[in-house]
mmCIF file of C-alpha atoms in Angstrom:
data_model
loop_
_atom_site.group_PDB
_atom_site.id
_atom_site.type_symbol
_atom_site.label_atom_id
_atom_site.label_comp_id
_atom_site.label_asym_id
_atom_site.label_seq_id
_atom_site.Cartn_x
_atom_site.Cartn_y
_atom_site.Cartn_z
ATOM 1 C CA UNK A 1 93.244 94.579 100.275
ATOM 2 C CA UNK A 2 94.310 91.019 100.178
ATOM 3 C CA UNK A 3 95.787 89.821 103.056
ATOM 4 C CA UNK A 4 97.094 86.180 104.880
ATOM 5 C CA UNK A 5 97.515 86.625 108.589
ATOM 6 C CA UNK A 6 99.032 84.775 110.920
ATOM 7 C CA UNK A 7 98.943 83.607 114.329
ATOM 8 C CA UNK A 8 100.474 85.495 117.448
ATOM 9 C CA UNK A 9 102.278 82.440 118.603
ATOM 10 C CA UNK A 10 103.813 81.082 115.623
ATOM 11 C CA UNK A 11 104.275 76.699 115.606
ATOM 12 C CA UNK A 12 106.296 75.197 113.162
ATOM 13 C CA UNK A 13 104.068 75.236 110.477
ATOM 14 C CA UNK A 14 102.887 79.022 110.776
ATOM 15 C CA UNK A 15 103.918 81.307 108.480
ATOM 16 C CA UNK A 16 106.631 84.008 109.195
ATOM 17 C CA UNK A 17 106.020 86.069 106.476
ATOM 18 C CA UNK A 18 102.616 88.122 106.262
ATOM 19 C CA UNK A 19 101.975 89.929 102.689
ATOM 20 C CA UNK A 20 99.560 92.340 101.519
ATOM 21 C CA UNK A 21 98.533 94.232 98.193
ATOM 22 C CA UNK A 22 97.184 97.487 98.482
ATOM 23 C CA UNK A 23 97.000 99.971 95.583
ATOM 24 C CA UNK A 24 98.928 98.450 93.866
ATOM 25 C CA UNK A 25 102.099 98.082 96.734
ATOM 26 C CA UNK A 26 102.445 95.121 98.094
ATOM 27 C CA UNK A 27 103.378 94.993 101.909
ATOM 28 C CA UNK A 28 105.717 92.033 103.009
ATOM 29 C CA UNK A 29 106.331 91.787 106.782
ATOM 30 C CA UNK A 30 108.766 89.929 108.627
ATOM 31 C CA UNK A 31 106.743 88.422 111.385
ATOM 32 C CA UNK A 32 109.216 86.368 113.587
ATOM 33 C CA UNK A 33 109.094 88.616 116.849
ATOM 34 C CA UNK A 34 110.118 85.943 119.525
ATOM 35 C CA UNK A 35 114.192 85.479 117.838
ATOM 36 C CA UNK A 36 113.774 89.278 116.601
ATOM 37 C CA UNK A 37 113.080 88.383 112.971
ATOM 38 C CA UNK A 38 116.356 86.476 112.928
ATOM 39 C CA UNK A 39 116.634 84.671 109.236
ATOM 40 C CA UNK A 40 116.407 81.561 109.760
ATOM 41 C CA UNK A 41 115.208 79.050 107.000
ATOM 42 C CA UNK A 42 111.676 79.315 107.282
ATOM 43 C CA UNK A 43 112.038 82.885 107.494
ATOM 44 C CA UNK A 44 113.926 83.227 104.281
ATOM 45 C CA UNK A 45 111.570 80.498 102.550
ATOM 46 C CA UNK A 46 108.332 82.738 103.034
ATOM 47 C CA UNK A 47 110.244 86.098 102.270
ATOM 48 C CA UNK A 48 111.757 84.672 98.942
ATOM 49 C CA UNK A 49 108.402 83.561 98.133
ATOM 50 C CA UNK A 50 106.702 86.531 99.046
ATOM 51 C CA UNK A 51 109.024 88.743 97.217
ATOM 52 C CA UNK A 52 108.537 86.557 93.884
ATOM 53 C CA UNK A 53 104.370 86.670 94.014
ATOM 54 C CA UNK A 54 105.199 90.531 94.330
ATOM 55 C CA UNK A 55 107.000 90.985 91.593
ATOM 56 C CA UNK A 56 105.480 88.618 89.377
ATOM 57 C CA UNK A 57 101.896 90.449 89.990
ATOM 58 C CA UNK A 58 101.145 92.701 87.178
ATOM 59 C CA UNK A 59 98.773 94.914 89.931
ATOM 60 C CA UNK A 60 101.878 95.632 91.794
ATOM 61 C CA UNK A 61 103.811 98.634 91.457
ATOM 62 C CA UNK A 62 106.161 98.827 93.789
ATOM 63 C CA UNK A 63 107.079 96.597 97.123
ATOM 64 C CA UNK A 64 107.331 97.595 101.044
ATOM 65 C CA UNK A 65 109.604 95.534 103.598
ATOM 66 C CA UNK A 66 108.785 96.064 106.773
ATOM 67 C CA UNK A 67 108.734 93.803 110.535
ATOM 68 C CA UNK A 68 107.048 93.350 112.946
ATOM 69 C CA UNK A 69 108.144 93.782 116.806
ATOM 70 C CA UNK A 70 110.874 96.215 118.242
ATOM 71 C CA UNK A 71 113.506 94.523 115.851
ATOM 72 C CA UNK A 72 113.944 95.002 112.334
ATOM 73 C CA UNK A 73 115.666 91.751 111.641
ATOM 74 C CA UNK A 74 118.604 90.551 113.914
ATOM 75 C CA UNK A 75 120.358 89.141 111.092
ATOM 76 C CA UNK A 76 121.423 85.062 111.222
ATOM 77 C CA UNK A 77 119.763 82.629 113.327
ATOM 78 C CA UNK A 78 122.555 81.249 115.242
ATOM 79 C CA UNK A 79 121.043 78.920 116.859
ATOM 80 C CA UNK A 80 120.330 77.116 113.732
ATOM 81 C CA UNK A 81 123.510 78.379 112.510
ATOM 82 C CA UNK A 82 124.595 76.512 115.458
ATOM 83 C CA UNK A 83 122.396 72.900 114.517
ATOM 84 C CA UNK A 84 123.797 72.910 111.068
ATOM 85 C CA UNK A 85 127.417 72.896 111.908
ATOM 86 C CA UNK A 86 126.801 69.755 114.411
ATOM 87 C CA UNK A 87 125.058 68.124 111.773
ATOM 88 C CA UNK A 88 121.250 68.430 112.853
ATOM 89 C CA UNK A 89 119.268 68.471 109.916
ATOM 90 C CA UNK A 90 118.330 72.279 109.228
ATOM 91 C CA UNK A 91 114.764 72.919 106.988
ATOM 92 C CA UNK A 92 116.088 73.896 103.116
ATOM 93 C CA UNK A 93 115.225 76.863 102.103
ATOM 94 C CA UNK A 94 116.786 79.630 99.420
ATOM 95 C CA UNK A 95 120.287 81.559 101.000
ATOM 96 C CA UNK A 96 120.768 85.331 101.391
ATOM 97 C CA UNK A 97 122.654 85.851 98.002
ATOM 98 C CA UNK A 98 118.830 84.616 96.377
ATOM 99 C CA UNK A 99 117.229 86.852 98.463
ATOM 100 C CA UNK A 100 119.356 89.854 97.992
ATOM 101 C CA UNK A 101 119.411 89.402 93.836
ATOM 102 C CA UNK A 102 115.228 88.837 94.286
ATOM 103 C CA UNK A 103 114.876 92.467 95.706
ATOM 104 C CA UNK A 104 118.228 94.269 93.885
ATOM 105 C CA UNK A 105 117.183 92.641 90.373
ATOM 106 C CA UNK A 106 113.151 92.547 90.644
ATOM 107 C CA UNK A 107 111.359 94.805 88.243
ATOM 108 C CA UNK A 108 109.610 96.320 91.368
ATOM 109 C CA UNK A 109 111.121 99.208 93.839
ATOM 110 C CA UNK A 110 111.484 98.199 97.197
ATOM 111 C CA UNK A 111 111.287 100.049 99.808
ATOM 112 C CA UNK A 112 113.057 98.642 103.450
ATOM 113 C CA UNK A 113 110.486 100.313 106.066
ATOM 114 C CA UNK A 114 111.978 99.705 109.352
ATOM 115 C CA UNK A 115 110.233 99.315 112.463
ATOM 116 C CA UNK A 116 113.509 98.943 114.782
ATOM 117 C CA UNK A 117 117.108 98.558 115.139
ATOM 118 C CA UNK A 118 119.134 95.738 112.149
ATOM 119 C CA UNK A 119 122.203 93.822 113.229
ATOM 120 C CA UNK A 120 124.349 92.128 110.323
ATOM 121 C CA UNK A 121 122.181 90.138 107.625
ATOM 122 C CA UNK A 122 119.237 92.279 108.111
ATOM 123 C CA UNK A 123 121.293 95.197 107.428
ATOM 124 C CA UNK A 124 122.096 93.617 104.114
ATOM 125 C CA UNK A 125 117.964 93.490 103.589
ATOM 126 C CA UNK A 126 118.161 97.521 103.961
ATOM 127 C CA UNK A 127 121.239 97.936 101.432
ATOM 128 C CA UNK A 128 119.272 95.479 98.486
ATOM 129 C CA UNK A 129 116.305 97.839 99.274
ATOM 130 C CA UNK A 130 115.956 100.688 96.350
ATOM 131 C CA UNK A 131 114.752 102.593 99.382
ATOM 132 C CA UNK A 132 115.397 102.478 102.700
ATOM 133 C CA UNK A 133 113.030 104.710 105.115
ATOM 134 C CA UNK A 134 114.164 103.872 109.445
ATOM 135 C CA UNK A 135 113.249 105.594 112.625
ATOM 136 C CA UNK A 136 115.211 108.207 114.145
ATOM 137 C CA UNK A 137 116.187 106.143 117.224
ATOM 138 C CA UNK A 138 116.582 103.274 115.449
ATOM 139 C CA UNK A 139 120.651 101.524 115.115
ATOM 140 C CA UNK A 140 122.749 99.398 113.478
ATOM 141 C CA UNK A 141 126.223 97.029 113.722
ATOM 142 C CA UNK A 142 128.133 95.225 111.447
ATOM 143 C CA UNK A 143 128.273 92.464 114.778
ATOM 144 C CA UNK A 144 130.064 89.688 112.585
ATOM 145 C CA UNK A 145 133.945 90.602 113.677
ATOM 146 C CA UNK A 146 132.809 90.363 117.071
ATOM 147 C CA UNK A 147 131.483 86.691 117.145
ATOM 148 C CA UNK A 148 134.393 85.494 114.753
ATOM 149 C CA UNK A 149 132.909 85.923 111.229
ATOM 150 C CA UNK A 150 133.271 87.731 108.140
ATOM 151 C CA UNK A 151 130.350 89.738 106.561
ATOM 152 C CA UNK A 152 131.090 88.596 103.224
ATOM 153 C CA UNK A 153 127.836 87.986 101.573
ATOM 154 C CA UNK A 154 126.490 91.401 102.757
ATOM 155 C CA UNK A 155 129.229 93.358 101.328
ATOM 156 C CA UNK A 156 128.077 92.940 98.067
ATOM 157 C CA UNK A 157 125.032 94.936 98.353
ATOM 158 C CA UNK A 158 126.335 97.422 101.049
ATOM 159 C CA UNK A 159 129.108 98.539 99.016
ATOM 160 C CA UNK A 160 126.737 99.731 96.500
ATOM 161 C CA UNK A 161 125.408 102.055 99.159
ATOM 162 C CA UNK A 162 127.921 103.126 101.847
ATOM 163 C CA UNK A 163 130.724 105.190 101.358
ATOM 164 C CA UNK A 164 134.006 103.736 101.552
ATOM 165 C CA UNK A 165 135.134 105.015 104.818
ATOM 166 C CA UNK A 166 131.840 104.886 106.863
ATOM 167 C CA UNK A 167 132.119 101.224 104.722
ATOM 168 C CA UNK A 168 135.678 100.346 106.341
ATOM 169 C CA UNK A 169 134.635 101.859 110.138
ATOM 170 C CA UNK A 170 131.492 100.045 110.287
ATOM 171 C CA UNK A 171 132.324 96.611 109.573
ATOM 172 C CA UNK A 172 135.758 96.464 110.698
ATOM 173 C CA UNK A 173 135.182 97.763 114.346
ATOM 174 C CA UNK A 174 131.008 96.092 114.740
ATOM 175 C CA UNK A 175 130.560 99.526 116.576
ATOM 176 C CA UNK A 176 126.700 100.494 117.247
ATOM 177 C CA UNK A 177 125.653 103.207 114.611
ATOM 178 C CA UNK A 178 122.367 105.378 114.946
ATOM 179 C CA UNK A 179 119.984 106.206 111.922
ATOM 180 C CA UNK A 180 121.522 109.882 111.586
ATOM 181 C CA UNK A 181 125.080 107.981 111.147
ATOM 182 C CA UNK A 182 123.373 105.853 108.813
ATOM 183 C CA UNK A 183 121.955 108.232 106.415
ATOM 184 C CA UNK A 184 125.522 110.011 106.421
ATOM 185 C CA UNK A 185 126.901 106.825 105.236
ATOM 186 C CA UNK A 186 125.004 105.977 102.615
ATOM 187 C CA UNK A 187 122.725 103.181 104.170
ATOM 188 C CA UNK A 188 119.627 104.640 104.565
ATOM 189 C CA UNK A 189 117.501 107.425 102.389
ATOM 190 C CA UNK A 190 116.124 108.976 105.717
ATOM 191 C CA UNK A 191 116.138 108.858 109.717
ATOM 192 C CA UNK A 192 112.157 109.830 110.342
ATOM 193 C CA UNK A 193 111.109 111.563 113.316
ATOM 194 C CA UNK A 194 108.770 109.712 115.446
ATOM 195 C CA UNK A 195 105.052 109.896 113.804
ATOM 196 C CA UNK A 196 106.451 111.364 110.857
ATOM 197 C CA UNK A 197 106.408 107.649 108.971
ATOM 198 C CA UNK A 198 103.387 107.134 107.968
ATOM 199 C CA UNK A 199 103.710 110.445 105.705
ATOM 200 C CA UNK A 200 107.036 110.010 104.514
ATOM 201 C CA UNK A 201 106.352 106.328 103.034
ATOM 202 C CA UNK A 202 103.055 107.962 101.390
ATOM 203 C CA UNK A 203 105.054 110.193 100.197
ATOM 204 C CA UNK A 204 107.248 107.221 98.795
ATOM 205 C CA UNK A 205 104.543 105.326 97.489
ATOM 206 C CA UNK A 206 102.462 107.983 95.979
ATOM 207 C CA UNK A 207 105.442 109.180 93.684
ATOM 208 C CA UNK A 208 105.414 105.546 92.680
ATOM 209 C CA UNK A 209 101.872 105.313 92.190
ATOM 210 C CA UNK A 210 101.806 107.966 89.913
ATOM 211 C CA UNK A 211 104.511 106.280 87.483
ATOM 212 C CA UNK A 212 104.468 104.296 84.331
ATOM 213 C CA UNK A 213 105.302 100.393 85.646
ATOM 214 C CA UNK A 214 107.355 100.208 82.297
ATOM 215 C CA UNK A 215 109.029 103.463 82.848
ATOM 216 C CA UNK A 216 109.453 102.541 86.656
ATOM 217 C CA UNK A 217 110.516 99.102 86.054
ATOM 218 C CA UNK A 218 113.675 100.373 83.649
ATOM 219 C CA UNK A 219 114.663 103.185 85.624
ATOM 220 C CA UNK A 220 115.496 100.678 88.624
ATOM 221 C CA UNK A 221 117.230 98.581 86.183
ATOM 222 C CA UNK A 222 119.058 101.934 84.662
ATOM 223 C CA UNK A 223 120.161 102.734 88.107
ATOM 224 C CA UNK A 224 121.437 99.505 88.706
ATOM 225 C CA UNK A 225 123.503 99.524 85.755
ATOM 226 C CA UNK A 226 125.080 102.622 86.649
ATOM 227 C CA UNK A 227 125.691 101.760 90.116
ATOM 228 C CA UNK A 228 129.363 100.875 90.430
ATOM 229 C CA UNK A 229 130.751 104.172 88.100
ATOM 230 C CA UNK A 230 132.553 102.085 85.091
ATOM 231 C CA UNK A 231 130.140 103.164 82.960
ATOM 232 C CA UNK A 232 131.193 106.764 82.844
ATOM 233 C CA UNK A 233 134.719 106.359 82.811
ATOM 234 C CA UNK A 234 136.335 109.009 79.918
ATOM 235 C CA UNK A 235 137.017 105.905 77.787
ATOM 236 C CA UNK A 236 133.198 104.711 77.778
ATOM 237 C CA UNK A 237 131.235 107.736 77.921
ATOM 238 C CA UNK A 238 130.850 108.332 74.387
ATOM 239 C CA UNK A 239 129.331 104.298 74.148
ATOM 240 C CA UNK A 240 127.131 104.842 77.361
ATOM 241 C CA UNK A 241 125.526 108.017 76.019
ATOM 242 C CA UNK A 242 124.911 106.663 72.694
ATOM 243 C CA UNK A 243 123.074 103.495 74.656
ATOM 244 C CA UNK A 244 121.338 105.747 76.735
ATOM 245 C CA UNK A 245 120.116 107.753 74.292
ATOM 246 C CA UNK A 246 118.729 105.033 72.359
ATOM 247 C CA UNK A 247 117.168 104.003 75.340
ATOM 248 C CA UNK A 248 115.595 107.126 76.232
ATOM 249 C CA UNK A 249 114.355 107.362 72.300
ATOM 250 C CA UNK A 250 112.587 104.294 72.939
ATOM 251 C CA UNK A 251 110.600 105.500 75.906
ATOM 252 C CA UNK A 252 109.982 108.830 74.198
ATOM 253 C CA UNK A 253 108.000 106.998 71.238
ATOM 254 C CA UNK A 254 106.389 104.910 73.276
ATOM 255 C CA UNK A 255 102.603 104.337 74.541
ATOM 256 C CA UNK A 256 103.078 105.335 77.851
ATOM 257 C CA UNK A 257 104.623 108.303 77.120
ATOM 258 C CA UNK A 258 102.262 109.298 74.618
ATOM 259 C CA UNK A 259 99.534 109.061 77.584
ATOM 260 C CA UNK A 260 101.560 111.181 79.724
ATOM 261 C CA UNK A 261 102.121 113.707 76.828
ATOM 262 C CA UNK A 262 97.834 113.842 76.422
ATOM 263 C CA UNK A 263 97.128 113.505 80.430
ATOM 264 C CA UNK A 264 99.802 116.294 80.997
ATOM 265 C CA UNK A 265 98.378 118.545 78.326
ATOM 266 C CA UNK A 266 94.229 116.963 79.684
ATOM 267 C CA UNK A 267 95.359 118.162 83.229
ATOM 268 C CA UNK A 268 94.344 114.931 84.740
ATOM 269 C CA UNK A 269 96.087 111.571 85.878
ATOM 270 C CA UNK A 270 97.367 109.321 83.506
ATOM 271 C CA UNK A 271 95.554 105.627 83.143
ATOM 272 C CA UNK A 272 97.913 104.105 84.915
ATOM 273 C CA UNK A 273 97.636 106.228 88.174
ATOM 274 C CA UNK A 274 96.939 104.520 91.352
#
């Protein structure tokens, strides 16, 4: 395992974003405990990075988000929210909307792993997730109507997961939501019991493990292209199945599938089994 820690006291030049690589998943961690992972600029700088040295890594497979400390990620840092909009001079660094297409339109899965309760723009970190695993006590709020503001950039990616009227409720009221209420809307994949985590994610990871990168790699895309419904309107069904089943030709005749034909019929993992 590879690994670049970081100090328990963080000064401004400390990183706040840990990563790891471990069979072939690389770990990314919030690590920003004192403002409860709030995104501020330097936050967002070492995630976007992060997230681009995982999916450009060939050894990777698939991607973990997880934080560190009781929070998940509190969403904006308002007090440099705050600095900006007097004029103080606020560290550059890449915005949400870069961050949200880094993890929705990477090659590699990701999957959110929370450790605590999200609050507005880390919400929008669980709905770019492929995946979105969160303890059974953990909650959530849409707070944005509440201090004045409009979640507009986080729609985008949450109404690609929640259903439309848990969608409406949620952020129009900013009520508190618990995991359960989550799931039911769409948001998350599952509320774990406590000490059930550490299974479920192998679970996760192991089906992940076990797949073709190529294979893997397409079938996100494929499911983000079929995301919003339009595709299988009557009028463009008879088009999408013809792509599709040029694309699923493809695959068939391919390399990979070829090993999975002989390892299936061998009784033993494929080569690219980690």
């Amino acid at each position: 395992m590879t690994q670049h820690p970081t100090s328990a006291t963080p000064s401004d030049d400390t990183p706040l974003v840990r990563s790891s690589v471990d069979r072939a998943v690389a770990t990314i961690t919030l690590d920003s405990p004192r403002n409860r992972n709030a995104l501020s600029a330097r936050l967002r700088a070492g995630l976007f990075e992060a997230l681009g040295a995982a999916m450009d890594d060939d050894e990777v497979r698939a991607v973990v988000l997880t934080g560190t400390g009781p929070v998940f990620s509190a969403g904006a840092d308002l007090k440099e929210v705050g600095a900006a909009l007097r004029g103080e001079p606020v560290e550059p660094a890449p915005e949400l909307p870069e961050i949200f297409e880094r993890i929705m339109a990477g090659p590699k899965p990701v999957v959110a792993l929370l450790n605590g309760p999200a609050r507005a723009g880390g919400i929008g970190l669980v709905a770019a997730a492929d995946i979105a695993l969160a303890p059974a006590e953990a909650t959530f709020a849409f707070t944005e109507v509440r201090i004045g503001v409009v979640p507009a950039i986080i729609s985008l990616p949450l109404s690609a997961r929640m259903h439309p009227r848990q969608f409406s409720r949620y952020l129009l009221t900013g009520e508190v939501f618990d995991a359960e209420a989550a799931v039911e809307a769409g948001l998350l994949t599952r509320a774990v019991p406590e000490g059930e985590m550490e299974e479920e994610l192998e679970n996760v990871l192991q089906g992940m493990r076990a797949a073709a990168p190529k294979a893997l790699a397409r079938t996100k895309k494929l499911i983000g292209e079929l995301a919003g419904g339009e595709r299988i309107l009557p009028e463009r069904r008879a088009d999408e199945f013809a792509r599709l089943g040029e694309l699923s030709a493809e695959f068939f005749a391919g390399e990979d599938a070829a090993e999975g034909r002989t390892a299936f019929f061998e009784k033993r993992p494929p080569r690219w089994s980690r």
